[in-house]
């Protein structure tokens, strides 16, 4: 299909007349069109289509349909029906009243084009650009970020189901690609065990019997892999995604011991970032945060937070579930810089800030990354011989202990995680006679004190941040971050933020870009209609609690 021009983009007069009559008070779609105009143009998505072929439906309009679909929580069929039958949708899209719309399958095909060109961020960019032109976006003030879990579109499987379904998936792919070859190599029992879904089978309850089933599945999968990788097998079979998933899953769970297939010990399996959790979404990973355990992804949402402007989502980043929040600050700042949405203050929770991230934010983008800095985990933390009790002379590269003894060694080193640190050592001759050696040294057998320091800028950031966090004024300012929880709740309730509609990281990322754009349209509409923001919910009984009493009754 090819992209062809669709005209001036003006709303037909008859559509305007009927829409005004049908919606005398307006609707979200009508108000957004009146206030922001045509959000997307065909030229922005021209690279998604070839120059020749059957004319495609307007990509600029399709993007708006996708966003409105997420605003109202519609399926593809419902969204296509809304374009065909609803007056307010025709008004927002600038369509004639007799326009038949398109088949619902067009939306799925168009999403694939967006994913293939990594064009998801353009959707959020289009809404933000229109909001900035209308003076609705203030990005130089404050912003806040938080993350939440996202469940994979594939259901969670127990490990026996997982390996059985992986083998069944590979057999189905091979049956389609090379049926004659598979018929020749398949064992007779395979048709009995893997012709139907694993969930339709009844695995034995006894541990020993389940172990026998696991060995049988592992042996069958190993035989299939050996057959596929043999010189007699067609070479194109090795390139099948399902075969590669089978290979990875078997490396993850099985190995050969004395020529026999055995299940790997849990300690002998790959790390979580490499570990598959389902054959039907190979990019999903198992995540854990506090007591929450899930299979899927993680999404990081950043929004503005200014009192006289709508709080608009300025960045959405989707990662696998094993990616730590600590690693995301730099990426988020780079994305905000590309959109010209960098804030002066960026408020985050305890998972994001570190000394290096705070320094990098100031140095690279002029952003003040603000959030609770993790407390020191050293054995002497908070005591009279903690690291904070030592005086550091950065210019002379010397450290003085609380008893007035100066260090004798100062070396640039790397930590066990590969980070640059400064290793400081005192002379054992000075430390041995000290009566406080056992309280000061890290080890009960140590003969001197050793310190591992961050570099000067990071060290001072940590000390300053930990001191400021104890002040009531800082705690009061930090309350601004809590509002992003409401944004995540809105994304969950309106757009299903915590469950992926599609399989794979790229498609899930597109879903979240559409979610961010949909939240922005809803908030711009609320701003235009003076809809007040919801207050924090408090039950009638909880409202009677005395101000000096906590929920559990402690004073």
mmCIF file of N, CA and C in Angstrom, residues 384-385 401-405 428-441 446-447:
data_model
loop_
_atom_site.group_PDB
_atom_site.id
_atom_site.type_symbol
_atom_site.label_atom_id
_atom_site.label_comp_id
_atom_site.label_asym_id
_atom_site.label_seq_id
_atom_site.Cartn_x
_atom_site.Cartn_y
_atom_site.Cartn_z
ATOM 1 N N UNK A 384 30.352 6.592 65.872
ATOM 2 C CA UNK A 384 31.409 7.596 66.027
ATOM 3 C C UNK A 384 32.581 7.399 65.064
ATOM 4 N N UNK A 385 32.663 6.219 64.432
ATOM 5 C CA UNK A 385 33.754 5.971 63.496
ATOM 6 C C UNK A 385 33.209 5.625 62.105
ATOM 7 N N UNK A 401 41.312 10.620 60.672
ATOM 8 C CA UNK A 401 40.320 9.898 61.457
ATOM 9 C C UNK A 401 39.862 10.760 62.644
ATOM 10 N N UNK A 402 38.782 10.356 63.356
ATOM 11 C CA UNK A 402 38.293 11.151 64.488
ATOM 12 C C UNK A 402 39.337 11.358 65.593
ATOM 13 N N UNK A 403 40.356 10.481 65.666
ATOM 14 C CA UNK A 403 41.398 10.634 66.685
ATOM 15 C C UNK A 403 42.581 11.478 66.208
ATOM 16 N N UNK A 404 42.465 12.035 64.999
ATOM 17 C CA UNK A 404 43.503 12.930 64.510
ATOM 18 C C UNK A 404 44.615 12.262 63.735
ATOM 19 N N UNK A 405 44.507 10.975 63.420
ATOM 20 C CA UNK A 405 45.548 10.267 62.670
ATOM 21 C C UNK A 405 45.275 10.411 61.183
ATOM 22 N N UNK A 428 49.226 0.677 59.674
ATOM 23 C CA UNK A 428 48.994 -0.225 60.812
ATOM 24 C C UNK A 428 49.748 0.210 62.064
ATOM 25 N N UNK A 429 50.894 0.846 61.903
ATOM 26 C CA UNK A 429 51.652 1.315 63.070
ATOM 27 C C UNK A 429 50.829 2.316 63.875
ATOM 28 N N UNK A 430 50.021 3.133 63.201
ATOM 29 C CA UNK A 430 49.179 4.106 63.897
ATOM 30 C C UNK A 430 47.915 3.473 64.451
ATOM 31 N N UNK A 431 47.396 2.444 63.773
ATOM 32 C CA UNK A 431 46.097 1.883 64.146
ATOM 33 C C UNK A 431 46.183 0.811 65.227
ATOM 34 N N UNK A 432 47.265 0.012 65.252
ATOM 35 C CA UNK A 432 47.337 -1.095 66.219
ATOM 36 C C UNK A 432 47.198 -0.637 67.668
ATOM 37 N N UNK A 433 47.907 0.402 68.089
ATOM 38 C CA UNK A 433 47.777 0.791 69.499
ATOM 39 C C UNK A 433 46.491 1.550 69.822
ATOM 40 N N UNK A 434 45.683 1.877 68.818
ATOM 41 C CA UNK A 434 44.466 2.661 69.057
ATOM 42 C C UNK A 434 43.451 1.823 69.836
ATOM 43 N N UNK A 435 42.904 2.320 70.944
ATOM 44 C CA UNK A 435 41.933 1.541 71.744
ATOM 45 C C UNK A 435 40.599 1.348 71.014
ATOM 46 N N UNK A 436 40.367 2.126 69.942
ATOM 47 C CA UNK A 436 39.088 2.028 69.219
ATOM 48 C C UNK A 436 39.218 1.228 67.928
ATOM 49 N N UNK A 437 40.298 0.479 67.760
ATOM 50 C CA UNK A 437 40.526 -0.224 66.505
ATOM 51 C C UNK A 437 39.400 -1.191 66.176
ATOM 52 N N UNK A 438 38.947 -1.956 67.169
ATOM 53 C CA UNK A 438 37.905 -2.946 66.905
ATOM 54 C C UNK A 438 36.578 -2.291 66.540
ATOM 55 N N UNK A 439 36.304 -1.083 67.040
ATOM 56 C CA UNK A 439 35.078 -0.362 66.690
ATOM 57 C C UNK A 439 35.193 0.320 65.333
ATOM 58 N N UNK A 440 36.438 0.556 64.905
ATOM 59 C CA UNK A 440 36.676 1.339 63.692
ATOM 60 C C UNK A 440 36.925 0.464 62.472
ATOM 61 N N UNK A 441 37.670 -0.632 62.617
ATOM 62 C CA UNK A 441 38.063 -1.462 61.475
ATOM 63 C C UNK A 441 36.884 -2.281 60.968
ATOM 64 N N UNK A 446 41.408 -7.131 61.273
ATOM 65 C CA UNK A 446 42.112 -6.057 60.564
ATOM 66 C C UNK A 446 43.056 -5.315 61.498
ATOM 67 N N UNK A 447 44.196 -4.881 60.950
ATOM 68 C CA UNK A 447 45.184 -4.139 61.733
ATOM 69 C C UNK A 447 45.176 -2.651 61.408
#
